[in-house]
Tab-separated table of C-alpha atoms in Angstrom:
chain	number	residue	atom	x	y	z
A	41	UNK	CA	0.000	0.000	0.000
A	42	UNK	CA	0.952	3.595	-0.370
A	43	UNK	CA	3.403	4.774	2.293
A	44	UNK	CA	1.868	7.773	4.002
A	45	UNK	CA	4.156	10.424	5.366
A	46	UNK	CA	3.205	13.317	7.589
A	47	UNK	CA	5.844	15.941	8.240
A	48	UNK	CA	4.432	16.948	11.602
A	49	UNK	CA	5.114	13.491	13.011
A	50	UNK	CA	8.150	12.570	10.955
A	51	UNK	CA	10.216	12.013	14.073
A	52	UNK	CA	7.718	9.316	15.138
A	53	UNK	CA	8.360	7.340	12.005
A	54	UNK	CA	12.107	7.843	12.191
A	55	UNK	CA	12.254	6.670	15.776
A	56	UNK	CA	10.071	3.692	15.002
A	57	UNK	CA	12.191	2.749	12.019
A	58	UNK	CA	15.194	2.599	14.321
A	59	UNK	CA	13.494	0.342	16.859
A	60	UNK	CA	14.471	-2.889	15.143
A	61	UNK	CA	15.924	-3.206	11.682
A	62	UNK	CA	14.116	-6.506	11.170
A	63	UNK	CA	10.687	-5.032	11.866
A	64	UNK	CA	8.331	-2.987	9.740
A	65	UNK	CA	7.191	-0.793	12.599
A	66	UNK	CA	5.078	1.665	10.617
A	67	UNK	CA	1.836	-0.006	9.643
A	68	UNK	CA	1.145	0.776	6.008
A	69	UNK	CA	-2.566	0.872	5.494
A	70	UNK	CA	-5.291	2.994	4.018
A	71	UNK	CA	-8.953	3.385	4.893
A	72	UNK	CA	-10.517	-0.069	4.745
A	73	UNK	CA	-13.868	-1.814	5.036
A	74	UNK	CA	-14.361	-3.222	8.508
A	75	UNK	CA	-15.291	-6.858	8.984
A	76	UNK	CA	-18.246	-5.537	11.014
A	77	UNK	CA	-19.291	-2.447	12.963
A	78	UNK	CA	-20.489	-4.096	16.205
A	79	UNK	CA	-23.744	-2.200	16.616
A	80	UNK	CA	-24.152	-3.690	20.112
A	81	UNK	CA	-20.699	-2.637	21.361
A	82	UNK	CA	-22.235	0.127	23.467
A	83	UNK	CA	-23.492	-2.642	25.751
A	84	UNK	CA	-20.105	-4.336	26.162
A	85	UNK	CA	-18.719	-4.283	29.691
A	86	UNK	CA	-16.011	-1.617	30.094
A	87	UNK	CA	-12.990	-1.874	32.382
A	88	UNK	CA	-12.821	1.490	34.184
A	89	UNK	CA	-16.496	2.463	34.192
A	90	UNK	CA	-19.667	0.487	34.837
A	91	UNK	CA	-21.437	0.944	31.482
A	92	UNK	CA	-21.186	2.956	28.281
A	93	UNK	CA	-24.091	5.135	29.443
A	94	UNK	CA	-22.110	6.317	32.489
A	95	UNK	CA	-20.451	9.116	30.514
A	96	UNK	CA	-23.238	11.466	29.470
A	97	UNK	CA	-23.357	13.793	26.480
A	98	UNK	CA	-26.175	16.106	25.351
A	99	UNK	CA	-28.612	14.977	22.688
A	100	UNK	CA	-27.515	16.194	19.245
A	101	UNK	CA	-29.366	18.650	17.056
A	102	UNK	CA	-31.574	17.063	14.427
A	103	UNK	CA	-30.282	16.755	10.870
A	104	UNK	CA	-32.739	19.382	9.605
A	105	UNK	CA	-32.122	21.917	12.384
A	106	UNK	CA	-30.597	25.303	11.538
A	107	UNK	CA	-27.701	24.609	13.916
A	108	UNK	CA	-26.814	21.345	12.203
A	109	UNK	CA	-27.222	22.717	8.690
A	110	UNK	CA	-24.859	25.558	9.586
A	111	UNK	CA	-22.303	22.985	10.756
A	112	UNK	CA	-22.691	21.169	7.442
A	113	UNK	CA	-21.945	24.373	5.544
A	114	UNK	CA	-18.892	25.030	7.716
A	115	UNK	CA	-17.592	21.539	6.989
A	116	UNK	CA	-18.150	21.984	3.251
A	117	UNK	CA	-16.231	25.249	3.319
A	118	UNK	CA	-13.264	23.646	5.092
A	119	UNK	CA	-13.238	20.674	2.720
A	120	UNK	CA	-13.366	22.869	-0.369
A	121	UNK	CA	-10.291	24.845	0.732
A	122	UNK	CA	-8.191	21.882	1.858
A	123	UNK	CA	-4.412	22.278	1.464
A	124	UNK	CA	-1.976	19.573	0.377
A	125	UNK	CA	-0.730	19.308	3.939
A	126	UNK	CA	-4.268	18.769	5.180
A	127	UNK	CA	-4.818	16.086	2.543
A	128	UNK	CA	-1.718	14.232	3.746
A	129	UNK	CA	-2.954	14.562	7.303
A	130	UNK	CA	-6.348	13.189	6.272
A	131	UNK	CA	-4.750	10.181	4.616
A	132	UNK	CA	-2.548	9.519	7.603
A	133	UNK	CA	-5.247	9.120	10.245
A	134	UNK	CA	-7.590	6.911	8.180
A	135	UNK	CA	-10.756	5.365	9.635
A	136	UNK	CA	-9.006	3.331	12.356
A	137	UNK	CA	-6.897	5.802	14.292
A	138	UNK	CA	-6.464	3.475	17.281
A	139	UNK	CA	-3.569	2.032	15.293
A	140	UNK	CA	-2.009	5.446	14.693
A	141	UNK	CA	-2.147	6.458	18.354
A	142	UNK	CA	-0.620	3.123	19.299
A	143	UNK	CA	2.241	3.891	16.896
A	144	UNK	CA	2.722	7.278	18.535
A	145	UNK	CA	2.951	5.581	21.940
A	146	UNK	CA	5.525	3.076	20.661
A	147	UNK	CA	7.657	5.855	19.237
A	148	UNK	CA	7.615	7.775	22.507
A	149	UNK	CA	8.553	4.644	24.432
A	150	UNK	CA	11.539	4.150	22.128
A	151	UNK	CA	12.554	7.805	22.423
A	152	UNK	CA	12.586	7.714	26.217
A	153	UNK	CA	13.953	4.193	26.668
A	154	UNK	CA	17.382	5.429	27.756
A	155	UNK	CA	19.093	4.574	31.031
A	156	UNK	CA	19.980	7.696	33.040
A	157	UNK	CA	23.765	7.982	33.049
A	158	UNK	CA	25.977	8.446	36.108
A	159	UNK	CA	26.884	11.831	37.500
A	160	UNK	CA	30.511	13.007	37.582
A	161	UNK	CA	30.976	11.354	40.976
A	162	UNK	CA	29.472	8.114	39.591
A	163	UNK	CA	26.281	8.591	41.624
A	164	UNK	CA	22.901	8.381	39.902
A	165	UNK	CA	19.979	10.782	39.793
A	166	UNK	CA	16.611	9.211	39.025
A	167	UNK	CA	14.084	10.730	36.573
A	168	UNK	CA	11.564	12.772	38.531
A	169	UNK	CA	7.959	13.265	37.330
A	170	UNK	CA	7.839	16.498	39.339
A	171	UNK	CA	10.791	17.803	37.306
A	172	UNK	CA	10.359	16.055	33.952
A	173	UNK	CA	13.006	18.152	32.180
A	174	UNK	CA	15.608	16.771	34.556
A	175	UNK	CA	18.355	16.015	34.126
A	176	UNK	CA	17.746	13.191	33.594
A	177	UNK	CA	14.516	13.593	31.618
A	178	UNK	CA	11.377	11.816	32.764
A	179	UNK	CA	10.461	9.068	32.071
A	180	UNK	CA	12.932	6.260	31.604
A	181	UNK	CA	10.525	4.096	29.596
A	182	UNK	CA	11.932	0.689	30.504
A	183	UNK	CA	9.754	-2.428	29.944
A	184	UNK	CA	7.651	-2.133	33.124
A	185	UNK	CA	7.001	1.559	32.390
A	186	UNK	CA	6.181	0.771	28.756
A	187	UNK	CA	3.754	-1.980	29.703
A	188	UNK	CA	1.930	0.378	32.041
A	189	UNK	CA	1.762	3.275	29.563
A	190	UNK	CA	0.341	1.008	26.861
A	191	UNK	CA	-2.168	-0.563	29.244
A	192	UNK	CA	-3.593	2.749	30.433
A	193	UNK	CA	-3.716	4.130	26.901
A	194	UNK	CA	-5.536	1.166	25.401
A	195	UNK	CA	-7.913	0.610	28.323
A	196	UNK	CA	-8.952	4.275	28.243
A	197	UNK	CA	-9.432	4.096	24.478
A	198	UNK	CA	-11.557	0.954	24.813
A	199	UNK	CA	-13.833	2.344	27.516
A	200	UNK	CA	-14.147	5.655	25.676
A	201	UNK	CA	-15.233	3.876	22.512
A	202	UNK	CA	-17.779	1.732	24.369
A	203	UNK	CA	-19.332	4.986	25.557
A	204	UNK	CA	-19.157	6.422	22.034
A	205	UNK	CA	-20.845	3.331	20.562
A	206	UNK	CA	-23.578	3.478	23.192
A	207	UNK	CA	-24.459	7.036	22.223
A	208	UNK	CA	-23.935	6.518	18.472
A	209	UNK	CA	-26.637	3.903	18.255
A	210	UNK	CA	-28.838	5.685	20.760
A	211	UNK	CA	-28.990	8.862	18.650
A	212	UNK	CA	-28.242	7.393	15.197
A	213	UNK	CA	-27.312	10.703	13.605
A	214	UNK	CA	-26.106	10.261	10.049
A	215	UNK	CA	-22.655	11.346	8.960
A	216	UNK	CA	-22.397	14.605	6.989
A	217	UNK	CA	-21.581	12.826	3.723
A	218	UNK	CA	-24.798	10.822	4.152
A	219	UNK	CA	-26.861	13.944	4.871
A	220	UNK	CA	-25.458	16.028	2.003
A	221	UNK	CA	-24.428	14.142	-1.135
A	222	UNK	CA	-22.188	17.032	-2.236
A	223	UNK	CA	-19.790	16.353	0.664
A	224	UNK	CA	-16.941	14.096	-0.493
A	225	UNK	CA	-16.183	11.146	1.759
A	226	UNK	CA	-12.468	10.443	2.194
A	227	UNK	CA	-12.765	6.960	3.669
A	228	UNK	CA	-14.470	3.635	2.973
A	229	UNK	CA	-18.134	3.796	3.916
A	230	UNK	CA	-18.715	1.656	7.008
A	231	UNK	CA	-22.067	3.227	7.860
A	232	UNK	CA	-21.327	4.290	11.424
A	233	UNK	CA	-23.471	7.022	12.990
A	234	UNK	CA	-21.472	10.195	13.485
A	235	UNK	CA	-22.483	11.425	16.956
A	236	UNK	CA	-20.328	11.342	18.966
A	237	UNK	CA	-17.172	11.120	16.881
A	238	UNK	CA	-15.163	8.042	17.828
A	239	UNK	CA	-12.098	9.716	16.324
A	240	UNK	CA	-12.501	12.679	18.660
A	241	UNK	CA	-12.765	10.328	21.638
A	242	UNK	CA	-9.485	8.730	20.573
A	243	UNK	CA	-7.696	11.995	19.821
A	244	UNK	CA	-8.512	13.499	23.209
A	245	UNK	CA	-8.127	10.477	25.460
A	246	UNK	CA	-4.865	9.474	23.755
A	247	UNK	CA	-3.421	12.963	24.086
A	248	UNK	CA	-4.474	13.124	27.730
A	249	UNK	CA	-3.071	9.738	28.797
A	250	UNK	CA	0.139	10.004	26.786
A	251	UNK	CA	0.811	13.515	28.083
A	252	UNK	CA	0.665	12.178	31.632
A	253	UNK	CA	3.038	9.365	30.722
A	254	UNK	CA	5.396	11.568	28.649
A	255	UNK	CA	4.998	15.114	30.041
A	256	UNK	CA	7.801	16.634	27.974
A	257	UNK	CA	5.773	15.798	24.846
A	258	UNK	CA	2.708	17.816	25.871
A	259	UNK	CA	3.009	20.354	23.056
A	260	UNK	CA	3.697	17.688	20.439
A	261	UNK	CA	0.762	15.562	21.573
A	262	UNK	CA	-1.556	18.574	21.584
A	263	UNK	CA	-0.573	19.294	17.991
A	264	UNK	CA	-1.338	15.684	17.034
A	265	UNK	CA	-4.735	15.917	18.694
A	266	UNK	CA	-5.466	19.123	16.797
A	267	UNK	CA	-4.485	17.588	13.449
A	268	UNK	CA	-6.473	14.451	14.141
A	269	UNK	CA	-9.573	16.446	15.051
A	270	UNK	CA	-9.221	18.582	11.921
A	271	UNK	CA	-9.037	15.445	9.768
A	272	UNK	CA	-12.367	14.203	11.127
A	273	UNK	CA	-14.237	17.145	9.619
A	274	UNK	CA	-12.204	17.113	6.398
A	275	UNK	CA	-13.041	13.423	5.950
A	276	UNK	CA	-16.753	14.188	5.625
A	277	UNK	CA	-17.546	11.946	8.580
A	278	UNK	CA	-18.119	14.535	11.309
A	279	UNK	CA	-19.242	18.046	12.084
A	280	UNK	CA	-18.053	20.164	14.994
A	281	UNK	CA	-20.739	19.029	17.454
A	282	UNK	CA	-19.770	15.388	16.788
A	283	UNK	CA	-16.229	16.308	17.768
A	284	UNK	CA	-17.242	18.213	20.877
A	285	UNK	CA	-19.264	15.267	22.185
A	286	UNK	CA	-16.400	12.871	21.486
A	287	UNK	CA	-13.873	15.163	23.138
A	288	UNK	CA	-16.080	15.353	26.238
A	289	UNK	CA	-16.042	11.560	26.523
A	290	UNK	CA	-12.297	11.500	25.907
A	291	UNK	CA	-11.604	14.034	28.641
A	292	UNK	CA	-13.768	12.243	31.176
A	293	UNK	CA	-12.494	8.730	30.566
A	294	UNK	CA	-8.931	10.028	30.449
A	295	UNK	CA	-9.362	11.559	33.897
A	296	UNK	CA	-10.786	8.301	35.259
A	297	UNK	CA	-7.846	6.328	33.841
A	298	UNK	CA	-5.289	8.746	35.247
A	299	UNK	CA	-6.942	8.708	38.676
A	300	UNK	CA	-6.411	4.948	38.756
A	301	UNK	CA	-2.833	5.405	37.548
A	302	UNK	CA	-2.055	7.923	40.287
A	303	UNK	CA	-3.042	5.367	42.918
A	304	UNK	CA	-1.704	2.121	41.450
A	305	UNK	CA	1.615	2.169	43.322
A	306	UNK	CA	3.904	2.877	40.370
A	307	UNK	CA	5.254	6.006	42.063
A	308	UNK	CA	6.904	3.724	44.634
A	309	UNK	CA	8.233	1.095	42.214
A	310	UNK	CA	11.749	2.558	42.029
A	311	UNK	CA	12.414	2.106	45.721
A	312	UNK	CA	15.274	3.545	47.838
A	313	UNK	CA	18.420	1.496	48.313
A	314	UNK	CA	17.446	0.481	51.840
A	315	UNK	CA	14.266	-1.187	50.555
A	316	UNK	CA	16.115	-2.960	47.769
A	317	UNK	CA	18.759	-4.160	50.217
A	318	UNK	CA	16.069	-5.503	52.524
A	319	UNK	CA	14.577	-7.531	49.657
A	320	UNK	CA	17.997	-8.951	48.871
A	321	UNK	CA	18.614	-9.872	52.504
A	322	UNK	CA	15.191	-11.498	52.773
A	323	UNK	CA	15.943	-13.654	49.719
A	324	UNK	CA	19.313	-14.644	51.165
A	325	UNK	CA	17.695	-15.577	54.472
A	326	UNK	CA	15.119	-17.712	52.670
A	327	UNK	CA	17.211	-19.341	49.987
A	328	UNK	CA	20.896	-18.699	50.608
A	329	UNK	CA	21.570	-16.789	47.395
A	330	UNK	CA	21.386	-13.186	46.185
A	331	UNK	CA	21.790	-11.409	42.868
A	332	UNK	CA	24.645	-8.919	42.552
A	333	UNK	CA	24.688	-6.055	40.073
A	334	UNK	CA	27.865	-6.415	37.978
A	335	UNK	CA	27.635	-3.056	36.189
A	336	UNK	CA	30.481	-0.587	36.151
A	337	UNK	CA	29.756	1.992	37.433
A	338	UNK	CA	27.149	0.162	39.463
A	339	UNK	CA	23.728	1.660	39.963
A	340	UNK	CA	22.879	1.425	43.665
A	341	UNK	CA	19.377	0.006	43.118
A	342	UNK	CA	18.051	-2.502	40.610
A	343	UNK	CA	15.281	-1.556	38.200
A	344	UNK	CA	11.914	-0.973	39.918
A	345	UNK	CA	12.188	-3.398	42.867
A	346	UNK	CA	8.586	-2.707	43.903
A	347	UNK	CA	6.939	-2.977	40.488
A	348	UNK	CA	5.697	-6.339	41.754
A	349	UNK	CA	3.458	-4.433	44.185
A	350	UNK	CA	1.731	-2.282	41.565
A	351	UNK	CA	-2.029	-2.764	41.259
A	352	UNK	CA	-2.924	-5.467	38.739
A	353	UNK	CA	-5.784	-5.394	36.251
A	354	UNK	CA	-7.172	-8.922	36.339
A	355	UNK	CA	-5.130	-10.994	38.800
A	356	UNK	CA	-6.633	-10.803	42.330
A	357	UNK	CA	-3.264	-10.855	44.140
A	358	UNK	CA	0.259	-11.196	42.823
A	359	UNK	CA	1.131	-14.319	44.824
A	360	UNK	CA	-1.513	-16.190	42.803
A	361	UNK	CA	0.895	-16.242	39.866
A	362	UNK	CA	4.218	-16.435	41.711
A	363	UNK	CA	6.248	-19.357	40.253
A	364	UNK	CA	7.942	-22.159	42.153
A	365	UNK	CA	11.383	-21.858	43.727
A	366	UNK	CA	14.173	-21.997	41.099
A	367	UNK	CA	16.941	-24.635	41.263
A	368	UNK	CA	19.438	-23.995	44.039
A	369	UNK	CA	22.996	-23.218	42.880
A	370	UNK	CA	24.980	-26.429	42.995
A	371	UNK	CA	21.942	-28.665	42.560
A	372	UNK	CA	21.720	-31.256	39.788
A	373	UNK	CA	19.209	-29.148	37.838
A	374	UNK	CA	21.394	-26.071	38.204
A	375	UNK	CA	24.535	-27.872	36.980
A	376	UNK	CA	22.614	-29.256	34.014
A	377	UNK	CA	21.581	-25.736	33.093
A	378	UNK	CA	25.182	-24.528	33.221
A	379	UNK	CA	26.059	-27.177	30.641
A	380	UNK	CA	23.244	-25.993	28.376
A	381	UNK	CA	24.341	-22.354	28.551
A	382	UNK	CA	27.991	-23.217	27.971
A	383	UNK	CA	27.022	-25.348	24.989
A	384	UNK	CA	25.106	-22.447	23.410
A	385	UNK	CA	28.026	-20.092	24.083
A	386	UNK	CA	30.580	-22.497	22.612
A	387	UNK	CA	28.455	-23.350	19.576
A	388	UNK	CA	26.818	-20.016	18.799
A	389	UNK	CA	25.262	-20.198	15.317
A	390	UNK	CA	24.139	-17.372	13.082
A	391	UNK	CA	20.538	-18.437	13.673
A	392	UNK	CA	20.924	-18.308	17.466
A	393	UNK	CA	22.528	-14.882	17.159
A	394	UNK	CA	19.792	-13.659	14.814
A	395	UNK	CA	17.079	-14.761	17.230
A	396	UNK	CA	18.864	-13.175	20.199
A	397	UNK	CA	19.223	-9.890	18.342
A	398	UNK	CA	15.714	-9.870	16.888
A	399	UNK	CA	14.053	-10.177	20.289
A	400	UNK	CA	16.592	-8.026	22.149
A	401	UNK	CA	14.290	-4.974	22.307
A	402	UNK	CA	16.827	-3.133	24.433
A	403	UNK	CA	17.625	0.523	24.985
A	404	UNK	CA	16.309	2.928	22.359
A	405	UNK	CA	13.584	0.504	21.244
A	406	UNK	CA	9.923	0.142	22.075
A	407	UNK	CA	10.755	-2.723	24.517
A	408	UNK	CA	9.210	-6.236	24.539
A	409	UNK	CA	5.690	-4.936	25.328
A	410	UNK	CA	5.958	-2.582	22.353
A	411	UNK	CA	7.184	-5.413	20.127
A	412	UNK	CA	3.984	-7.342	20.811
A	413	UNK	CA	1.863	-4.255	20.154
A	414	UNK	CA	3.549	-4.016	16.765
A	415	UNK	CA	2.715	-7.671	16.107
A	416	UNK	CA	-0.894	-7.202	17.204
A	417	UNK	CA	-1.353	-4.302	14.783
A	418	UNK	CA	-0.480	-6.467	11.809
A	419	UNK	CA	-3.187	-9.020	12.688
A	420	UNK	CA	-5.748	-6.339	13.479
A	421	UNK	CA	-5.291	-5.153	9.902
A	422	UNK	CA	-5.305	-8.676	8.505
A	423	UNK	CA	-8.722	-9.330	10.044
A	424	UNK	CA	-10.009	-5.802	9.321
A	425	UNK	CA	-11.037	-4.926	12.851
A	426	UNK	CA	-13.028	-1.745	13.358
A	427	UNK	CA	-11.768	0.805	15.862
A	428	UNK	CA	-13.611	-0.563	18.903
A	429	UNK	CA	-12.486	-4.145	18.180
A	430	UNK	CA	-8.967	-2.790	17.742
A	431	UNK	CA	-9.079	-0.974	21.080
A	432	UNK	CA	-10.447	-4.111	22.739
A	433	UNK	CA	-7.585	-6.225	21.366
A	434	UNK	CA	-4.935	-3.768	22.540
A	435	UNK	CA	-6.645	-3.292	25.915
A	436	UNK	CA	-6.783	-6.944	26.880
A	437	UNK	CA	-3.356	-7.745	25.492
A	438	UNK	CA	-1.743	-4.806	27.288
A	439	UNK	CA	-3.579	-5.585	30.532
A	440	UNK	CA	-2.167	-9.112	30.355
A	441	UNK	CA	1.310	-7.828	29.502
A	442	UNK	CA	1.305	-5.377	32.427
A	443	UNK	CA	-0.046	-7.985	34.842
A	444	UNK	CA	2.612	-10.353	33.526
A	445	UNK	CA	5.298	-7.772	34.185
A	446	UNK	CA	4.046	-7.196	37.723
A	447	UNK	CA	4.028	-10.941	38.386
A	448	UNK	CA	7.503	-11.300	36.886
A	449	UNK	CA	8.965	-8.453	38.944
A	450	UNK	CA	7.397	-9.896	42.069
A	451	UNK	CA	9.298	-13.134	41.372
A	452	UNK	CA	12.502	-11.316	40.500
A	453	UNK	CA	12.720	-9.474	43.793
A	454	UNK	CA	11.184	-12.235	45.920
A	455	UNK	CA	13.743	-14.812	44.780
A	456	UNK	CA	16.538	-12.325	43.952
A	457	UNK	CA	18.143	-15.028	41.826
A	458	UNK	CA	21.642	-14.449	40.360
A	459	UNK	CA	22.210	-14.245	36.616
A	460	UNK	CA	24.462	-16.682	34.727
A	461	UNK	CA	27.261	-14.113	34.412
A	462	UNK	CA	27.467	-14.013	38.219
A	463	UNK	CA	27.616	-17.762	38.851
A	464	UNK	CA	29.474	-19.167	35.826
A	465	UNK	CA	33.142	-18.298	36.002
A	466	UNK	CA	34.411	-16.612	32.832
A	467	UNK	CA	30.957	-16.628	31.225
A	468	UNK	CA	30.206	-13.893	28.674
A	469	UNK	CA	26.956	-12.753	27.121
A	470	UNK	CA	26.317	-11.439	23.613
A	471	UNK	CA	24.149	-8.659	25.036
A	472	UNK	CA	24.277	-6.322	27.993
A	473	UNK	CA	23.256	-7.766	31.343
A	474	UNK	CA	20.192	-6.046	32.849
A	475	UNK	CA	20.408	-4.508	36.321
A	476	UNK	CA	17.758	-6.648	37.993
A	477	UNK	CA	17.554	-10.271	39.152
A	478	UNK	CA	17.297	-13.181	36.758
A	479	UNK	CA	14.296	-15.322	37.687
A	480	UNK	CA	11.945	-15.168	35.839
A	481	UNK	CA	12.674	-13.785	32.372
A	482	UNK	CA	10.734	-10.621	31.617
A	483	UNK	CA	10.853	-11.297	27.883
A	484	UNK	CA	9.350	-14.737	28.486
A	485	UNK	CA	6.532	-13.516	30.704
A	486	UNK	CA	5.652	-10.481	28.568
A	487	UNK	CA	5.710	-12.569	25.388
A	488	UNK	CA	3.733	-15.522	26.718
A	489	UNK	CA	1.074	-13.225	28.210
A	490	UNK	CA	0.761	-11.379	24.886
A	491	UNK	CA	0.739	-14.548	22.785
A	492	UNK	CA	-1.894	-16.232	24.948
A	493	UNK	CA	-4.173	-13.190	24.771
A	494	UNK	CA	-3.678	-12.834	21.014
A	495	UNK	CA	-4.494	-16.521	20.621
A	496	UNK	CA	-7.825	-15.849	22.330
A	497	UNK	CA	-8.437	-12.870	20.041
A	498	UNK	CA	-7.207	-14.590	16.842
A	499	UNK	CA	-7.593	-18.331	17.562
A	500	UNK	CA	-6.752	-19.351	14.018
A	501	UNK	CA	-3.298	-17.755	14.459
A	502	UNK	CA	-2.515	-19.245	17.859
A	503	UNK	CA	0.249	-21.565	16.723
A	504	UNK	CA	2.326	-18.732	15.286
A	505	UNK	CA	1.866	-16.525	18.363
A	506	UNK	CA	2.977	-19.313	20.671
A	507	UNK	CA	5.919	-20.141	18.430
A	508	UNK	CA	7.051	-16.505	18.534
A	509	UNK	CA	6.643	-16.376	22.330
A	510	UNK	CA	8.797	-19.476	22.720
A	511	UNK	CA	11.390	-17.975	20.397
A	512	UNK	CA	11.396	-14.725	22.396
A	513	UNK	CA	11.927	-16.734	25.586
A	514	UNK	CA	14.805	-18.866	24.286
A	515	UNK	CA	16.409	-15.785	22.720
A	516	UNK	CA	17.432	-14.641	26.190
A	517	UNK	CA	19.119	-17.982	26.814
A	518	UNK	CA	20.940	-17.763	23.487
A	519	UNK	CA	22.086	-14.299	24.537
A	520	UNK	CA	23.494	-15.662	27.794
A	521	UNK	CA	21.342	-13.334	29.873
A	522	UNK	CA	19.057	-15.976	31.394
A	523	UNK	CA	18.988	-19.545	32.615
A	524	UNK	CA	16.738	-21.906	30.654
A	525	UNK	CA	14.429	-22.238	33.686
A	526	UNK	CA	14.048	-18.431	33.708
A	527	UNK	CA	12.594	-18.807	30.222
A	528	UNK	CA	10.510	-21.966	30.589
A	529	UNK	CA	9.018	-21.056	33.961
A	530	UNK	CA	8.536	-17.477	32.771
A	531	UNK	CA	6.584	-18.731	29.767
A	532	UNK	CA	4.272	-20.733	32.019
A	533	UNK	CA	3.934	-17.725	34.300
A	534	UNK	CA	2.886	-15.493	31.402
A	535	UNK	CA	0.318	-18.032	30.223
A	536	UNK	CA	-1.140	-18.304	33.726
A	537	UNK	CA	-1.375	-14.527	34.106
A	538	UNK	CA	-3.036	-14.099	30.725
A	539	UNK	CA	-5.770	-16.548	31.618
A	540	UNK	CA	-7.080	-14.120	34.222
A	541	UNK	CA	-7.361	-11.423	31.547
A	542	UNK	CA	-8.968	-13.796	29.066
A	543	UNK	CA	-11.564	-14.788	31.691
A	544	UNK	CA	-12.457	-11.093	32.031
A	545	UNK	CA	-12.609	-10.649	28.248
A	546	UNK	CA	-14.976	-13.615	27.855
A	547	UNK	CA	-17.490	-11.848	30.095
A	548	UNK	CA	-17.571	-8.452	28.368
A	549	UNK	CA	-20.260	-9.346	25.822
A	550	UNK	CA	-18.147	-8.947	22.683
A	551	UNK	CA	-18.145	-12.678	21.942
A	552	UNK	CA	-21.926	-13.022	22.163
């Protein structure tokens, strides 16, 4: 399909192109016919609110009212004077802008996925949300942070669209191009009512949530919202009152999402050194081992020791998904694993190296959670999901990924298990060693949780998702970063976590 470029967000595409040379991270698609429009989606069960009717908007003017007819004339005037830049903008957003806002989020994650460097005295200053300009700038969008940003974005989008669908089919106001045949329609006709505008819901809620997650991008995100809103009128699908109603929903659901975020415990995840040291001592007292950070210079605290205490979406309590105790150093199982890792290191093939590099998703990339969002987008397009089905897919997958990350980090800092480089004399990795404990593998948990949820959403594709999740897990063993039991147990952990999310999804009414 035609590659669409928009100068105002060129840096998004450039950053995304740099995320992984093996990935096509910019989805190339045009307006398309949806596989269905889900007229009953306004009755689906939301996640943050009780029902789509909870967010109220005023009844729209009738299609023959003077107020509405004036809006039609204003839209026609804007369309008739459209510039080339506006036409490019119109093409960019298309009729499923959930995908575009997800791309924006992935690009911001990649941009801010940079470890804060040491000060002159080799001490470290942490990013501070109260002083986002830093130095260092806020946030450091590491995998736990990325999983959380994507979860809040997609859940807010999903709930906002449930509300939009409820009101759309309550009021059933026709789109401008259906009311006035002289108005050109830029997109494929899917027959959706226009009030409120689902695009306006997405533009406003996405700007609001992403601004909270990436405060230094406030001006940029506001400009994207403005361009997206403008495109909705230029497309022939909406008039100004459609936008205003959608923006009202977006503002309200965004505030509800951010209220949850402010109280979910993430602000405490990067704990002080004393807390981290107490976790390490507790693990040593229980098990007789402890992970040591082998960086130089060494950061005093591992990455987000208390992320395992952040509020989960679907799992009732984190211990419900905590895995079994890993093999004790010196045990038969442990020694067998050393042999496996040494064998991979001594017989590293091009294929092993390719797999390790492909799934690395390290600094300057959109992280493992972002990688699975990129994958999900391709299948959303393949099956021609409408915008509310798209938001639902991202919401449940990202809920499972975030819950998986919380469960994984709980295990990491409960067991505080050493990495191979610490316990195998002379052992070297082919990738940098992360500054947090080994068991279980974050890549494995994130990937298995995503793959299991995508298998529920796209059952006919389940075998490929599970194959990719297994490859992502073993990639960390090929890279020398993890033990094989980090990967295998982590995969099981991710599957178990995802089942809680899938159980919620099965009750939301979308499968009826």
